[in-house]
Short mmCIF file of C-alpha atoms and ligand atoms in Angstrom, two decimals:
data_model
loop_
_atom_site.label_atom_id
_atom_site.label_comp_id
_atom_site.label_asym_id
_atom_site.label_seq_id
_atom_site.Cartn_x
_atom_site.Cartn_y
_atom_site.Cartn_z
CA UNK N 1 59.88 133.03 139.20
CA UNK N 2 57.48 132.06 136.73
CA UNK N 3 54.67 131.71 139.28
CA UNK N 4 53.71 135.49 139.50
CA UNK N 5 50.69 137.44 138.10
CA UNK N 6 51.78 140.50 139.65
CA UNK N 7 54.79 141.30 137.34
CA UNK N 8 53.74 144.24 134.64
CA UNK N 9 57.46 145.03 134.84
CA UNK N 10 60.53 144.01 136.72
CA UNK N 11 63.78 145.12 135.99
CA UNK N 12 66.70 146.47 138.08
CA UNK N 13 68.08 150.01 137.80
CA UNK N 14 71.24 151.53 138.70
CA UNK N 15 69.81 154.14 141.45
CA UNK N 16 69.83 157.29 139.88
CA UNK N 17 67.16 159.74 141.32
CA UNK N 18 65.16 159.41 138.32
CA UNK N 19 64.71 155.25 139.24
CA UNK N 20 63.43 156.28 142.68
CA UNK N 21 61.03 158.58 141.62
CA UNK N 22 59.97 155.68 139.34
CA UNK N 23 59.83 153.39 142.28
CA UNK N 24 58.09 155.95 144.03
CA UNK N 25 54.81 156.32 141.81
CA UNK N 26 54.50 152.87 141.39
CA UNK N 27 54.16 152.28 144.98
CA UNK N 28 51.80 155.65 145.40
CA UNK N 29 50.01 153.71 142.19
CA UNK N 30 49.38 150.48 144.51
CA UNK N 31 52.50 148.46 142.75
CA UNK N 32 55.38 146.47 144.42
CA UNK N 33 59.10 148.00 145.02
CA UNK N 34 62.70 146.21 146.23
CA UNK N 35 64.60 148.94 147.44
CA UNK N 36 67.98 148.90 149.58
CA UNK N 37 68.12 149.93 153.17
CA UNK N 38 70.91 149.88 156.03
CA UNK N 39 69.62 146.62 157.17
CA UNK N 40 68.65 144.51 154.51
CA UNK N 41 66.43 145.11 151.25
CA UNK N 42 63.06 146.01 151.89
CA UNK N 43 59.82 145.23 149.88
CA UNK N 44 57.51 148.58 149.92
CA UNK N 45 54.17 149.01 149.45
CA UNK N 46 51.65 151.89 150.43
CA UNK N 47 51.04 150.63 153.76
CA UNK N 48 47.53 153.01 153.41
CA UNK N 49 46.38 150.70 150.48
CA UNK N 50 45.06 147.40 151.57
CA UNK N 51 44.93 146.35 148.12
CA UNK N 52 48.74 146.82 147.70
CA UNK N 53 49.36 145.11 151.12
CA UNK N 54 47.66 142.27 150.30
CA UNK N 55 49.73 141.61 146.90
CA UNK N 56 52.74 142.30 148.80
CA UNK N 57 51.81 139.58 151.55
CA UNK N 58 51.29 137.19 147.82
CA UNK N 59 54.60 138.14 146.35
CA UNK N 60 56.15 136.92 149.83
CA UNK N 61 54.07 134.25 150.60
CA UNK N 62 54.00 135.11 153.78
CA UNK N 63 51.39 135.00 156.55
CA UNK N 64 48.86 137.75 156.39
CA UNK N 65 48.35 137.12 160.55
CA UNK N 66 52.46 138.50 160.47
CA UNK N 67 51.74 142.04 160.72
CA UNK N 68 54.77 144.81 158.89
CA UNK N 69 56.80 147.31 159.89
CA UNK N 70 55.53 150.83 158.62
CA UNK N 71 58.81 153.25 157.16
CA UNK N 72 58.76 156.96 157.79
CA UNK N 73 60.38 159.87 156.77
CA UNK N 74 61.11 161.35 160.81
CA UNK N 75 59.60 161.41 163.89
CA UNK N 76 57.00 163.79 163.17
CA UNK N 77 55.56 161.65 160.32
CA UNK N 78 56.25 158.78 162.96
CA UNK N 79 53.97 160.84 165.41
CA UNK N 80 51.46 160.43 163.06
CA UNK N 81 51.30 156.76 163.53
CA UNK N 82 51.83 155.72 166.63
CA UNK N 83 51.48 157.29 170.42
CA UNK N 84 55.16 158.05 171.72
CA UNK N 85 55.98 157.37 175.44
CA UNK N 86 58.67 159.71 176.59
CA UNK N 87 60.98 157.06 176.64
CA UNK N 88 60.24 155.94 173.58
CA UNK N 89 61.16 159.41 172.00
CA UNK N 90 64.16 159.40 173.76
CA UNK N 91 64.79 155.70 171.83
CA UNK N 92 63.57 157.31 168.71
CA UNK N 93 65.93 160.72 169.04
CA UNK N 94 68.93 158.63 170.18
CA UNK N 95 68.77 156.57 167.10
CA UNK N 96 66.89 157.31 164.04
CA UNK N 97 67.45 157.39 161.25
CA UNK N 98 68.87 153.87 162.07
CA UNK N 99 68.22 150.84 162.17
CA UNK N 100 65.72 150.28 165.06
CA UNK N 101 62.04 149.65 164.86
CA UNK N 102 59.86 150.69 167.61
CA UNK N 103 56.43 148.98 168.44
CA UNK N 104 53.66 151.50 170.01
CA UNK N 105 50.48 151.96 170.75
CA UNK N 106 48.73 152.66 167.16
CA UNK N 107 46.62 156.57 167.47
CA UNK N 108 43.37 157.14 167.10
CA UNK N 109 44.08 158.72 163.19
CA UNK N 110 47.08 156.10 162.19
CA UNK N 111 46.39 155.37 158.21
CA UNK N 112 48.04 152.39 158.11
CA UNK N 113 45.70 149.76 156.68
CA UNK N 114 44.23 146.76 159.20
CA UNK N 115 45.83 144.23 157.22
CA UNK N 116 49.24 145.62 157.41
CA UNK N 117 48.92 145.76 161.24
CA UNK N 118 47.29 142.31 161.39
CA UNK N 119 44.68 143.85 163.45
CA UNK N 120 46.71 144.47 165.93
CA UNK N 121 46.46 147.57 168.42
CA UNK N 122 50.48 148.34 167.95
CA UNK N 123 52.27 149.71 165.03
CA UNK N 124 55.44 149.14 164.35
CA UNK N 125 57.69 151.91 163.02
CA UNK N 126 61.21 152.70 161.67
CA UNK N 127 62.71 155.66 160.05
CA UNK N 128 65.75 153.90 157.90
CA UNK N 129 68.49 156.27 157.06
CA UNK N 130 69.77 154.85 153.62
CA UNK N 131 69.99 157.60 151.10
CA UNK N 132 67.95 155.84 148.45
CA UNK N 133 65.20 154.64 151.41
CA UNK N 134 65.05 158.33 152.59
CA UNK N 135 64.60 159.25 148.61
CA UNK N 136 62.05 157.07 147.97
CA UNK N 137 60.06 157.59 150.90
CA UNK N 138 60.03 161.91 150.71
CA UNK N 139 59.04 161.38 147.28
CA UNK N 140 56.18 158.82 148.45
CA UNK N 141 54.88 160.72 151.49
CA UNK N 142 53.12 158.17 152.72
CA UNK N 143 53.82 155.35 155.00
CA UNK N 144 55.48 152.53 153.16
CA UNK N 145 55.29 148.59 154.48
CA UNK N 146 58.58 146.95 153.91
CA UNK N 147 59.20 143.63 155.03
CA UNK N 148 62.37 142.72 153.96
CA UNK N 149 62.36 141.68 150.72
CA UNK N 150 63.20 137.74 150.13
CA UNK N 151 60.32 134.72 150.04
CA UNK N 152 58.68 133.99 153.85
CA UNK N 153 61.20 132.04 155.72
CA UNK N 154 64.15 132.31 153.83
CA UNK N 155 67.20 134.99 154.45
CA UNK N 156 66.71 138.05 154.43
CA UNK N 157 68.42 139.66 151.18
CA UNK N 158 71.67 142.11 151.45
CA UNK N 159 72.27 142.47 147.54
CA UNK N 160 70.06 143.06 144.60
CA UNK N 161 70.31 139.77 142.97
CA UNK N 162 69.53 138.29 146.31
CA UNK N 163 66.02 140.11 145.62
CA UNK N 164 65.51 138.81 141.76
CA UNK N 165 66.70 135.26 143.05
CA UNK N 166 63.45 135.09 145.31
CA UNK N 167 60.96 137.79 143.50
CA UNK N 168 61.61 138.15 140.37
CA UNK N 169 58.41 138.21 138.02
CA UNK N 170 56.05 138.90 141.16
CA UNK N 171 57.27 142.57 142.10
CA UNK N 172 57.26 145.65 140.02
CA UNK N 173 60.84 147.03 140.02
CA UNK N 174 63.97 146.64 142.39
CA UNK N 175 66.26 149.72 142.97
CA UNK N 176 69.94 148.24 143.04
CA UNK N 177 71.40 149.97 146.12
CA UNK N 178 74.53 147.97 145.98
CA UNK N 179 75.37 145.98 149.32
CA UNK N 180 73.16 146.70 152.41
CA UNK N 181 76.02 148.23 154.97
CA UNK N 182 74.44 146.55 158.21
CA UNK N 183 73.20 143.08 156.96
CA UNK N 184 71.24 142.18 159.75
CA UNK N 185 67.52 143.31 160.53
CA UNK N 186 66.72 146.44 162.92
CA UNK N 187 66.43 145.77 166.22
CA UNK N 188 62.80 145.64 167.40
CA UNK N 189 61.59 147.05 170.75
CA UNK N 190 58.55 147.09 172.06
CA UNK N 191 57.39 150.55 173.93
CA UNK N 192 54.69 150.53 176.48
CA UNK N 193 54.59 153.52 179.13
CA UNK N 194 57.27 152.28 181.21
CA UNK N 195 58.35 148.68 180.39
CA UNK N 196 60.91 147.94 176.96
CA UNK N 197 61.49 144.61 175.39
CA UNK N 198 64.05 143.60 172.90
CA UNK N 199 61.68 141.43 170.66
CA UNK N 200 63.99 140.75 167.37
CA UNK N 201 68.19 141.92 167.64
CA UNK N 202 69.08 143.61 165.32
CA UNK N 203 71.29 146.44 164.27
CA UNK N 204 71.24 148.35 167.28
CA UNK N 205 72.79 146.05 170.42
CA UNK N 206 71.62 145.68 173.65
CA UNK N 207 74.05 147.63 175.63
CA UNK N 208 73.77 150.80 173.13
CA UNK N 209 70.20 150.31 173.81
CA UNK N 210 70.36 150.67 177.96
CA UNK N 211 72.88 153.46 177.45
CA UNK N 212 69.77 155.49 176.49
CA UNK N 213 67.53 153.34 178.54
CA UNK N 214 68.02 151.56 181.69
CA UNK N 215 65.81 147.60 182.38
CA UNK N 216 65.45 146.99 178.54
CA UNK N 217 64.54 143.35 178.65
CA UNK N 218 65.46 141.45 175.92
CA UNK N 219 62.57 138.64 175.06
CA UNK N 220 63.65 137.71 171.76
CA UNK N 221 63.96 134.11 171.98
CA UNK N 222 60.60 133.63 174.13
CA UNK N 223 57.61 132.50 171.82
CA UNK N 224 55.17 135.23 172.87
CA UNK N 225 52.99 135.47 169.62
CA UNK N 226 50.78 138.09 170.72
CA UNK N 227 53.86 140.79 170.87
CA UNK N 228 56.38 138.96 168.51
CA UNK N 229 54.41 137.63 166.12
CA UNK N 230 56.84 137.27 163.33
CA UNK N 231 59.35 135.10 165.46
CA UNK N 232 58.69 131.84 163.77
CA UNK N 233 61.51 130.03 165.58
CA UNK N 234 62.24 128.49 162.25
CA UNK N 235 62.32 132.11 160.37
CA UNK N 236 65.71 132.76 158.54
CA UNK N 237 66.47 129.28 156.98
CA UNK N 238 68.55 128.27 154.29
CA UNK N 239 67.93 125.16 152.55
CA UNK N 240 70.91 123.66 154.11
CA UNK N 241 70.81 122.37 157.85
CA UNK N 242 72.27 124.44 160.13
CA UNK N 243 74.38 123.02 163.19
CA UNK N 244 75.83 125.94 166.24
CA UNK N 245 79.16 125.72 168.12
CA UNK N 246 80.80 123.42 166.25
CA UNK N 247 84.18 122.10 167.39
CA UNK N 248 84.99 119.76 164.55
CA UNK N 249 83.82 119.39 160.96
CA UNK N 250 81.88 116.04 160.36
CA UNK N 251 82.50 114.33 156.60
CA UNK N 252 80.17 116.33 154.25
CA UNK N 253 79.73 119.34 156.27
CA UNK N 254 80.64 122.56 154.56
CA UNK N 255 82.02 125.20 157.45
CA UNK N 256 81.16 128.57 158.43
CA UNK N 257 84.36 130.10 160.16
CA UNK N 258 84.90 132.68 162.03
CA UNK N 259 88.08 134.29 163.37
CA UNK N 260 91.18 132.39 163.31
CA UNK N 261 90.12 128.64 163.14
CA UNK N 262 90.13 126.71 165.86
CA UNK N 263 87.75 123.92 164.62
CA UNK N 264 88.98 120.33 164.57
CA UNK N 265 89.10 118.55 161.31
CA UNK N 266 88.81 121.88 158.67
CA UNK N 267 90.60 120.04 156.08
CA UNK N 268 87.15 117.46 156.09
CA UNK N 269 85.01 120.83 155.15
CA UNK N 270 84.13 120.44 151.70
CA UNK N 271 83.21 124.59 151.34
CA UNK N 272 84.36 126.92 153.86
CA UNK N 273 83.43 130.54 154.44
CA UNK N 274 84.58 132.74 157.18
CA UNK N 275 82.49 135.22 158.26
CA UNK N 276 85.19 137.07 159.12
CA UNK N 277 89.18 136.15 159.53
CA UNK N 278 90.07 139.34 161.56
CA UNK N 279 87.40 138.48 163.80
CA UNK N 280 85.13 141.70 163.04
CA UNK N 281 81.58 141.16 164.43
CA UNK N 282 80.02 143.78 162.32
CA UNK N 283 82.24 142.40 158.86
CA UNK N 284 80.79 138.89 160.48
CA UNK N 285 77.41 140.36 160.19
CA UNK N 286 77.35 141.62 156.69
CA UNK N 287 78.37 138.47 155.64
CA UNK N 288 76.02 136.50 157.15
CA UNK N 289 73.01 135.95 154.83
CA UNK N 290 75.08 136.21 151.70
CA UNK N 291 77.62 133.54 153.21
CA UNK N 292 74.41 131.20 153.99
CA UNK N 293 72.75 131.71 150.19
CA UNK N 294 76.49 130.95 148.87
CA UNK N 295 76.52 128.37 150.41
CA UNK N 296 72.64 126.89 149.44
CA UNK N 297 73.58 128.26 145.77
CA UNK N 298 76.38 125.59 145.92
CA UNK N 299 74.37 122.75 147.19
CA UNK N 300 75.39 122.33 150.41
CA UNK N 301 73.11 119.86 152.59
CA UNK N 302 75.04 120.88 156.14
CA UNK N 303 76.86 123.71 157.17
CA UNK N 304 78.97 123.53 160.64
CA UNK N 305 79.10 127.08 162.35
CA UNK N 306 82.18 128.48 164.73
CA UNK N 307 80.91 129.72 167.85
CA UNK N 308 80.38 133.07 167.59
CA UNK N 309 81.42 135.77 170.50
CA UNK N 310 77.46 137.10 171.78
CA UNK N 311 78.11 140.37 172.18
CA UNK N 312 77.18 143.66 170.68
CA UNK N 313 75.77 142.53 167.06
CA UNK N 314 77.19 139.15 167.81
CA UNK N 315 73.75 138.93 169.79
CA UNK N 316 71.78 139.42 166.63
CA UNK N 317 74.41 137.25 164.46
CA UNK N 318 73.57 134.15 166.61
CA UNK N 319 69.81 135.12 166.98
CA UNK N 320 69.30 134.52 162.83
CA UNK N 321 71.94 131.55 163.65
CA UNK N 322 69.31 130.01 166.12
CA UNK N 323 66.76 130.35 163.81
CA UNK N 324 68.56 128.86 161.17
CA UNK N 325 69.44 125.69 162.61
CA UNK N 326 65.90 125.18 164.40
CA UNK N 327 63.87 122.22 163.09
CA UNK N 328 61.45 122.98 160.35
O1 TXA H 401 65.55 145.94 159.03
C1 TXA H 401 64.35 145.72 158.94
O2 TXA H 401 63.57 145.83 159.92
C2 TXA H 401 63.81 145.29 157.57
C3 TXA H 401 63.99 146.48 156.62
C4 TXA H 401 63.48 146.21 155.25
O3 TXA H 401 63.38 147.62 157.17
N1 TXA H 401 62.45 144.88 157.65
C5 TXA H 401 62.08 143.70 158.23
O4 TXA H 401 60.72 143.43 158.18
O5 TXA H 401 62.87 142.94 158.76
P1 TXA H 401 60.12 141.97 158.39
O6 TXA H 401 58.69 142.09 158.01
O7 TXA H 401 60.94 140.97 157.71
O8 TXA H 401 60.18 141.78 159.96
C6 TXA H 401 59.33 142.56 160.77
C7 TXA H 401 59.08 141.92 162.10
C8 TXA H 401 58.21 140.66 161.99
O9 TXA H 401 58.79 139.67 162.82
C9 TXA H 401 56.87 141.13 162.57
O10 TXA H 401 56.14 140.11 163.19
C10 TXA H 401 57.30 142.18 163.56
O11 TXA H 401 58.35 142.84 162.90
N2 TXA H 401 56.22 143.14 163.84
C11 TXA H 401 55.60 143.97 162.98
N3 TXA H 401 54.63 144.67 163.59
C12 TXA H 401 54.64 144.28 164.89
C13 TXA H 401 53.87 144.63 166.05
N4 TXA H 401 52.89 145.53 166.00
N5 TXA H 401 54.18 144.03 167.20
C14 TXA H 401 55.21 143.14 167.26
N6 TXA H 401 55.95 142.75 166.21
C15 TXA H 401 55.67 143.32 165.04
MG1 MG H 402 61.84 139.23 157.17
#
């Protein structure tokens, strides 16, 4: 927090319309913006000023090989970007706004900067449908970068304060949004001509996928760096250790619940959190990140996690899970 150069002026607003158009000329004036989406917060920048990107890779620390996700108004300022396969409109129709990000070829004329792309010859794309997002970026017109907006490697943020906790003093302004609905990143797919690949669950599940299109393959966990290159196995970590499918707490664990408990030993659990007592995936899910900072906030060292059902966002839940408890 004190480490940053880039920090003329943070502060966090209420979201009134006159904050976004704030937030909106100091990103068309090169500068850095938290602002809330479905998903998770996002960090924008013009993602047609290299100059911009490359302070928003800084604020991050993250790697500038990691290329970013490029946030549009619609499909025809999508268009603009990237080459659309018919399938892949029929992806983008089906669910956008929403939270889904689609990799395609980059076109000849796409103005998103080389270093936002990582030199890569795909762009990835996603039109978020959070009133504040959708504010900010009319008012921009331009394609705006977002990663989401927390230090490289940690969780991603799903409250304001979550944002100031990792950025404060190296980002120009964060728009408080209140509590990001989702919780979880977009879904990612890749798009060639004919062949679709689940590279990051997210927000959109599998199955509601393949109702639109049939033989999505899903390759998230696979460590294919040339399409995925973001999928550090070790990506989403809290400071805490992580450790899946528990069946009993261990002496100095802290537990992650889910559902009724069913976990040996809960009375050894020195914090416990459940990610949902009714046993809502998508409450389970919005939980998630906050329930892992919580839990980092209060000095945990080990956290024991429930098993958690894998299906519809429950796929994505125990993707960031996996990641989580990989070794670092
Ligand atoms: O929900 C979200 O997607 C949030 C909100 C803020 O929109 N954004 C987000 O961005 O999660 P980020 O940067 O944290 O994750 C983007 C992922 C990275 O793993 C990156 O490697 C991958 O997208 N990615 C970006 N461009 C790509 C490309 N051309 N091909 C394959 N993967 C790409
Ligand atoms: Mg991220």
């Amino acid at each position: 927090m004190t480490e940053g150069k880039l920090d003329l002026l943070t502060r966090v607003t209420g979201v009134g319309a006159d904050s976004i158009l704030v937030g909106a000329s100091i990103i068309r004036s090169g500068g850095l913006v938290a602002f809330p989406t479905e998903t998770v917060y996002g960090l924008g920048a013009d993602a047609t000023n290299p100059l911009a990107v490359a302070k928003l890779y800084a604020a991050k620390g993250r790697p500038s090989f990691n290329p970013l996700i490029s946030h549009v108004i619609d499909q025809s300022a999508a268009e603009k970007l990237g080459i659309f396969s018919t399938n892949a409109r029929k992806l983008a129709l089906a669910f956008w706004p929403g939270p889904l990000t689609l990799v395609v070829p980059k076109s000849y004329n796409c103005d998103v900067c080389e270093l936002a792309l990582s030199g890569l010859e795909t762009i990835a794309i996603r039109v978020p449908s959070h009133p504040v997002a959708r504010v900010l970026l009319e008012a921009i017109n331009r394609p705006v970068v977002a990663p989401s907006a927390n230090r490289s490697g940690k969780v991603s943020p799903t409250i304001s304060e979550h944002v100031s906790h990792d950025l404060f003093g190296r980002i120009d302004l964060i728009l408080d949004g209140g509590r990001a609905d989702i919780g979880l990143e977009s879904t990612i797919v890749y798009c060639s001509e004919n062949e679709f690949k689940i590279l990051r669950p997210g927000g959109i599940s599998s199955s509601l996928l393949n109702s639109v299109i049939k033989n999505i393959t899903d390759v998230g966990q696979s460590n294919d760096k040339l399409i995925a290159p973001g999928m550090l196995s070790s990506h989403y970590a809290p400071n805490a250790f992580v450790r899946l499918n528990a069946d009993t707490v261990e002496f100095g664990e802290a537990l992650l619940s889910f559902g009724e408990d069913k976990v040996k030993n809960v009375e050894r659990a020195h914090k416990y959190l459940n990610l949902s007592p009714s046993s809502n995936l998508v409450e389970a899910a919005a939980n998630l990140f906050q329930y892992l900072r919580t839990l980092d906030a209060e000095g945990v060292r080990m956290i024991a996690v429930v098993p958690i059902p894998n299906i519809g966002i429950g796929e994505a839940i125990n993707d960031r899970l996996r990641r989580a408890a990989s070794p670092r």
